[in-house]
Amino acid sequence: MKHLLRLQDLRKEDIFSILNLADQLKYEQAHGIPHPRLAGKTLGMIFERASTRTRISFEVGRYQLGGMALFLSAGDLQFGRGEPMKDTARVLSRLVDGIMIRAHSQADIEELARYATVPVINGLSDTAHPCQALADLMTIRERKGALAGLRLGFVGDGNNVARSLITGCLQVGMAVTLACPSGYEPADELLAQAKALGDFTLTHDPLEAARNADVLYTDVWTSMGMEAEAAVRARDFAGYQLDDRLLAAARPDRMVLHCLPAHRGEEITDAVFEAHAEEIFDQAENRLHVQKAVLVRLMKP
Ligand code: CP
Ligand code: NVA
């Protein structure tokens, strides 16, 4: 495992190795055991889009592993003024030990990885959010004890978060149903991969995704960069809200997860969010533990 660009690139054993290490690092942190596994190493973090959780979890995590992270806002880099990605990749590779990037385009992240000689981690693109999906799997396993055989119902946009999560869940033996409005499905390539990976259903009926789900998941209707479509999306996604009616169709011991930030009253009701806030904020915290595990797996010689 040289980079973390998409979950499709990981093997099942890579996923479990990251989850196991994340559990271990969470334990060490909870017990005050220092864990400077990457002492002296540096991480450059390029952000083309806003972030709370991704930035903080990588920055704090890098510090706790011994070392430092540099926050590099794309607008303040020469990259933002047109310096090619392939040159940025080669310069950063001479100056830091690893690169995390949140970019508008997955193709740009892959271009960066092609030219970088240090590990590259995808911190979200238009089509993938692998770090989020790993934290989601960690949170589900923590609460449910195991992953294989569980059923995930995703209600909402077939976007970056949905795509990585679908792939991750199927790789670890979960069943997945995605309910999204017509026109918001993931790309055909991902759908074909999902069907080949395991028990995957695509539907336009939110109730079908919720039925007997162990885990219900949603994400915003309007992702970053799509703000101009917000009004159209609000119409198209009406009925795709995690509310009491959908929850009643799931298993009695269902979990509810949300990658955050949440828009109460759109993709999730305030009542459902608050009833499951402990799970959702555990999920946000687990970004830290998973990010540290990813950094160690990629950057430890
Ligand atoms: N879930 C997530 O990636 O959050 P941020 O956009 O705050 O990083
Ligand atoms: N789908 C959302 C996720 C934010 C973490 C977005 O891309 O804005």
XYZ file of C-alpha atoms and ligand atoms in Angstrom:
317
model
C 0.000 0.000 0.000
C 1.854 3.076 -1.284
C -0.951 5.661 -1.314
C -4.565 5.909 -0.134
C -6.432 7.265 -3.151
C -9.609 5.131 -3.320
C -10.928 2.290 -1.198
C -11.061 0.115 -4.316
C -7.256 0.083 -4.207
C -7.150 -1.518 -0.742
C -7.388 -5.224 -0.106
C -9.654 -6.494 2.652
C -6.582 -7.261 4.769
C -5.318 -3.677 4.335
C -8.643 -2.378 5.658
C -8.556 -4.648 8.704
C -4.918 -3.828 9.351
C -5.809 -0.102 9.456
C -8.878 -0.705 11.646
C -6.916 -2.875 14.090
C -4.141 -0.305 14.388
C -6.719 2.482 14.822
C -8.289 0.540 17.717
C -4.845 0.085 19.255
C -3.974 3.789 18.907
C -7.338 4.770 20.390
C -6.595 2.508 23.359
C -3.123 4.003 23.799
C -4.512 7.507 23.681
C -7.287 6.710 26.167
C -4.716 5.266 28.585
C -2.227 8.108 28.260
C 0.333 5.918 26.508
C 2.478 8.084 24.193
C 2.680 6.689 20.660
C 5.278 8.673 18.672
C 5.474 6.063 15.908
C 6.385 8.672 13.268
C 8.783 10.868 15.250
C 10.296 13.631 13.140
C 8.123 12.974 10.061
C 6.269 15.781 8.309
C 2.947 15.831 6.447
C 1.960 18.495 3.905
C -1.824 18.960 3.839
C -3.204 20.646 0.704
C -6.782 21.916 0.950
C -8.741 23.138 -2.060
C -11.976 22.922 -0.055
C -13.107 23.702 3.485
C -12.698 21.177 6.286
C -13.173 20.807 10.015
C -12.752 17.102 10.787
C -10.234 16.122 8.136
C -7.902 19.004 8.816
C -8.015 18.716 12.583
C -7.745 14.937 12.735
C -4.704 14.872 10.460
C -3.049 17.836 12.133
C -3.603 16.616 15.701
C -2.874 13.034 14.728
C 0.415 13.937 13.096
C 1.433 15.791 16.267
C 0.454 12.882 18.521
C 2.538 10.519 16.394
C 5.562 12.791 16.913
C 6.170 15.203 14.073
C 4.275 17.956 12.390
C 1.694 18.766 9.746
C 1.650 21.824 7.504
C -1.702 23.284 6.513
C -1.338 24.352 2.877
C -4.365 26.206 1.595
C -4.377 25.729 -2.180
C -5.108 29.426 -2.675
C -1.893 30.308 -0.878
C 0.295 27.861 -2.793
C 1.786 28.603 -6.209
C -0.393 25.658 -7.271
C -3.354 28.018 -6.804
C -1.713 30.367 -9.341
C -1.234 27.671 -11.928
C 1.929 25.776 -10.953
C 1.287 22.296 -12.354
C 0.235 19.518 -9.998
C 3.092 17.357 -11.241
C 5.630 20.016 -10.225
C 3.911 20.557 -6.882
C 4.145 16.788 -6.344
C 7.865 16.678 -7.055
C 8.679 19.716 -4.925
C 6.652 18.537 -1.936
C 8.247 15.104 -2.233
C 11.633 16.743 -1.627
C 10.365 18.690 1.393
C 7.879 16.539 3.334
C 7.479 12.838 4.141
C 3.832 12.509 3.117
C 1.026 14.494 1.460
C -2.659 14.650 2.325
C -4.856 16.432 -0.224
C -8.496 17.527 -0.351
C -9.148 18.460 -3.958
C -12.012 19.277 -6.278
C -11.059 16.500 -8.643
C -10.034 12.878 -8.111
C -8.020 13.103 -11.330
C -5.851 15.826 -9.758
C -5.178 13.649 -6.708
C -4.194 10.766 -8.962
C -1.894 13.075 -10.935
C -0.281 14.168 -7.671
C 0.266 10.541 -6.668
C 1.716 9.689 -10.070
C 4.507 12.220 -9.635
C 5.003 12.098 -5.860
C 7.695 9.906 -4.371
C 6.126 10.106 -0.898
C 2.755 8.619 0.143
C -0.356 10.545 -0.938
C -3.617 10.381 1.040
C -6.974 11.419 -0.411
C -8.771 13.664 2.084
C -11.880 13.929 -0.168
C -12.458 14.491 -3.851
C -15.517 14.744 -6.066
C -15.784 10.947 -6.190
C -14.129 9.534 -3.062
C -13.656 9.987 0.671
C -11.708 6.896 1.726
C -10.570 8.235 5.128
C -14.202 8.833 6.082
C -15.253 5.320 5.078
C -12.474 3.786 7.196
C -13.617 5.794 10.238
C -17.192 4.683 9.523
C -16.171 1.019 9.482
C -14.218 1.505 12.713
C -17.305 3.039 14.364
C -19.632 0.281 13.183
C -17.258 -2.460 14.349
C -16.772 -0.740 17.696
C -20.514 -0.730 18.372
C -21.564 -3.948 16.682
C -18.490 -6.080 17.459
C -18.054 -7.289 13.868
C -18.779 -6.146 10.330
C -19.508 -9.166 8.150
C -23.199 -9.883 7.737
C -24.415 -6.427 8.771
C -26.705 -4.440 6.483
C -26.063 -0.782 5.613
C -28.788 1.418 4.162
C -27.517 4.645 2.603
C -30.245 7.189 1.895
C -29.221 10.227 -0.143
C -26.750 11.324 -2.762
C -24.579 8.713 -4.490
C -21.665 11.073 -3.934
C -18.050 10.856 -2.763
C -18.960 9.633 0.735
C -21.491 7.064 -0.513
C -19.087 5.678 -3.084
C -16.221 5.013 -0.680
C -18.563 3.685 1.974
C -20.292 1.283 -0.428
C -16.944 -0.107 -1.523
C -15.601 -0.374 2.027
C -18.691 -2.075 3.435
C -18.842 -4.611 0.628
C -15.132 -5.382 0.971
C -15.608 -6.362 4.620
C -18.646 -8.538 3.908
C -21.520 -6.178 4.690
C -24.658 -5.926 2.548
C -25.422 -2.465 1.153
C -28.545 -0.831 -0.245
C -28.245 2.665 -1.690
C -31.431 4.688 -2.153
C -30.946 7.854 -4.199
C -33.126 9.859 -6.573
C -32.872 9.104 -10.243
C -29.886 10.962 -11.698
C -27.852 10.880 -8.461
C -26.483 7.344 -8.767
C -22.733 6.672 -8.575
C -20.962 6.160 -11.897
C -21.665 2.933 -13.775
C -18.114 1.719 -13.157
C -18.594 1.878 -9.404
C -22.000 0.209 -9.614
C -20.500 -2.654 -11.598
C -17.648 -2.983 -9.112
C -20.108 -2.945 -6.209
C -22.226 -5.703 -7.741
C -19.093 -7.776 -8.291
C -17.899 -7.212 -4.718
C -20.966 -8.527 -2.898
C -24.563 -7.985 -1.836
C -25.324 -4.543 -3.327
C -28.728 -3.119 -4.246
C -29.494 0.212 -5.895
C -33.013 1.551 -5.456
C -34.976 4.787 -5.688
C -37.077 3.806 -2.664
C -35.685 5.049 0.684
C -37.861 2.547 2.577
C -36.172 -0.316 0.777
C -32.762 0.929 1.950
C -33.991 1.369 5.504
C -35.716 -2.005 5.787
C -33.867 -4.270 8.262
C -30.791 -2.048 8.176
C -28.294 -2.399 11.011
C -26.774 0.940 10.030
C -28.523 3.879 8.397
C -26.311 6.518 6.825
C -26.835 9.796 5.081
C -24.835 12.786 3.842
C -25.707 16.291 2.673
C -27.892 16.746 -0.388
C -25.617 19.502 -1.689
C -21.909 18.742 -1.483
C -19.149 21.319 -1.569
C -18.790 22.816 -5.006
C -22.425 22.089 -5.956
C -24.009 25.044 -4.204
C -25.493 26.358 -7.471
C -27.663 23.196 -7.609
C -28.963 23.525 -4.045
C -32.550 24.484 -4.931
C -32.925 21.750 -7.555
C -31.406 19.212 -5.200
C -33.751 20.216 -2.355
C -36.639 19.317 -4.683
C -35.075 16.138 -6.027
C -34.164 14.796 -2.580
C -37.531 15.470 -0.926
C -38.511 12.167 0.720
C -34.872 11.069 1.123
C -34.673 12.301 4.700
C -33.648 10.089 7.626
C -36.735 10.524 9.782
C -38.710 8.451 12.265
C -40.665 6.756 9.481
C -37.502 5.396 7.854
C -35.927 4.508 11.182
C -38.986 2.455 12.105
C -38.299 0.214 9.109
C -34.741 -0.532 10.264
C -33.707 -3.051 12.911
C -34.583 -2.089 16.489
C -30.864 -1.841 17.399
C -29.981 0.197 14.295
C -27.191 2.754 14.311
C -27.408 6.091 12.496
C -24.247 7.613 11.060
C -23.501 10.884 9.272
C -20.097 11.987 8.040
C -20.914 15.629 8.975
C -21.436 18.491 8.544
C -25.190 17.824 8.850
C -28.095 19.914 7.619
C -30.921 19.207 10.014
C -34.302 19.432 8.328
C -32.795 18.346 4.992
C -31.110 14.925 4.870
C -31.827 14.170 8.557
C -34.353 15.392 11.117
C -33.146 17.081 14.262
C -34.844 14.376 16.351
C -33.062 11.509 14.569
C -29.736 13.322 14.668
C -29.938 14.058 18.383
C -31.173 10.557 19.256
C -28.037 9.163 17.596
C -25.611 11.971 18.417
C -23.331 9.703 20.490
C -22.766 7.422 17.502
C -22.294 10.314 15.112
C -19.750 12.086 17.299
C -17.902 8.820 18.008
C -17.691 8.567 14.234
C -16.206 12.073 14.044
C -13.698 11.243 16.790
C -12.698 8.049 15.051
C -11.431 10.113 12.136
C -8.478 10.938 14.402
C -7.663 7.329 15.259
C -8.089 6.109 11.696
C -6.049 8.975 10.269
C -3.200 8.088 12.599
C -3.390 4.442 11.552
C -3.322 5.411 7.873
C -0.311 7.665 8.443
C 1.597 4.917 10.256
C 0.756 2.268 7.654
C 1.885 4.536 4.814
C 4.760 6.474 6.336
C 6.504 4.097 8.724
C 9.613 2.745 7.039
N -16.543 14.504 7.254
C -15.582 15.359 6.863
O -14.716 15.053 6.049
O -15.627 16.572 7.486
P -14.803 17.870 7.083
O -15.323 18.345 5.767
O -15.074 18.818 8.201
O -13.342 17.520 6.985
N -20.386 15.021 0.429
C -19.874 16.070 1.274
C -18.974 15.495 2.327
C -18.357 16.488 3.250
C -17.423 15.835 4.204
C -19.137 17.087 0.418
O -18.429 16.682 -0.508
O -19.292 18.282 0.661
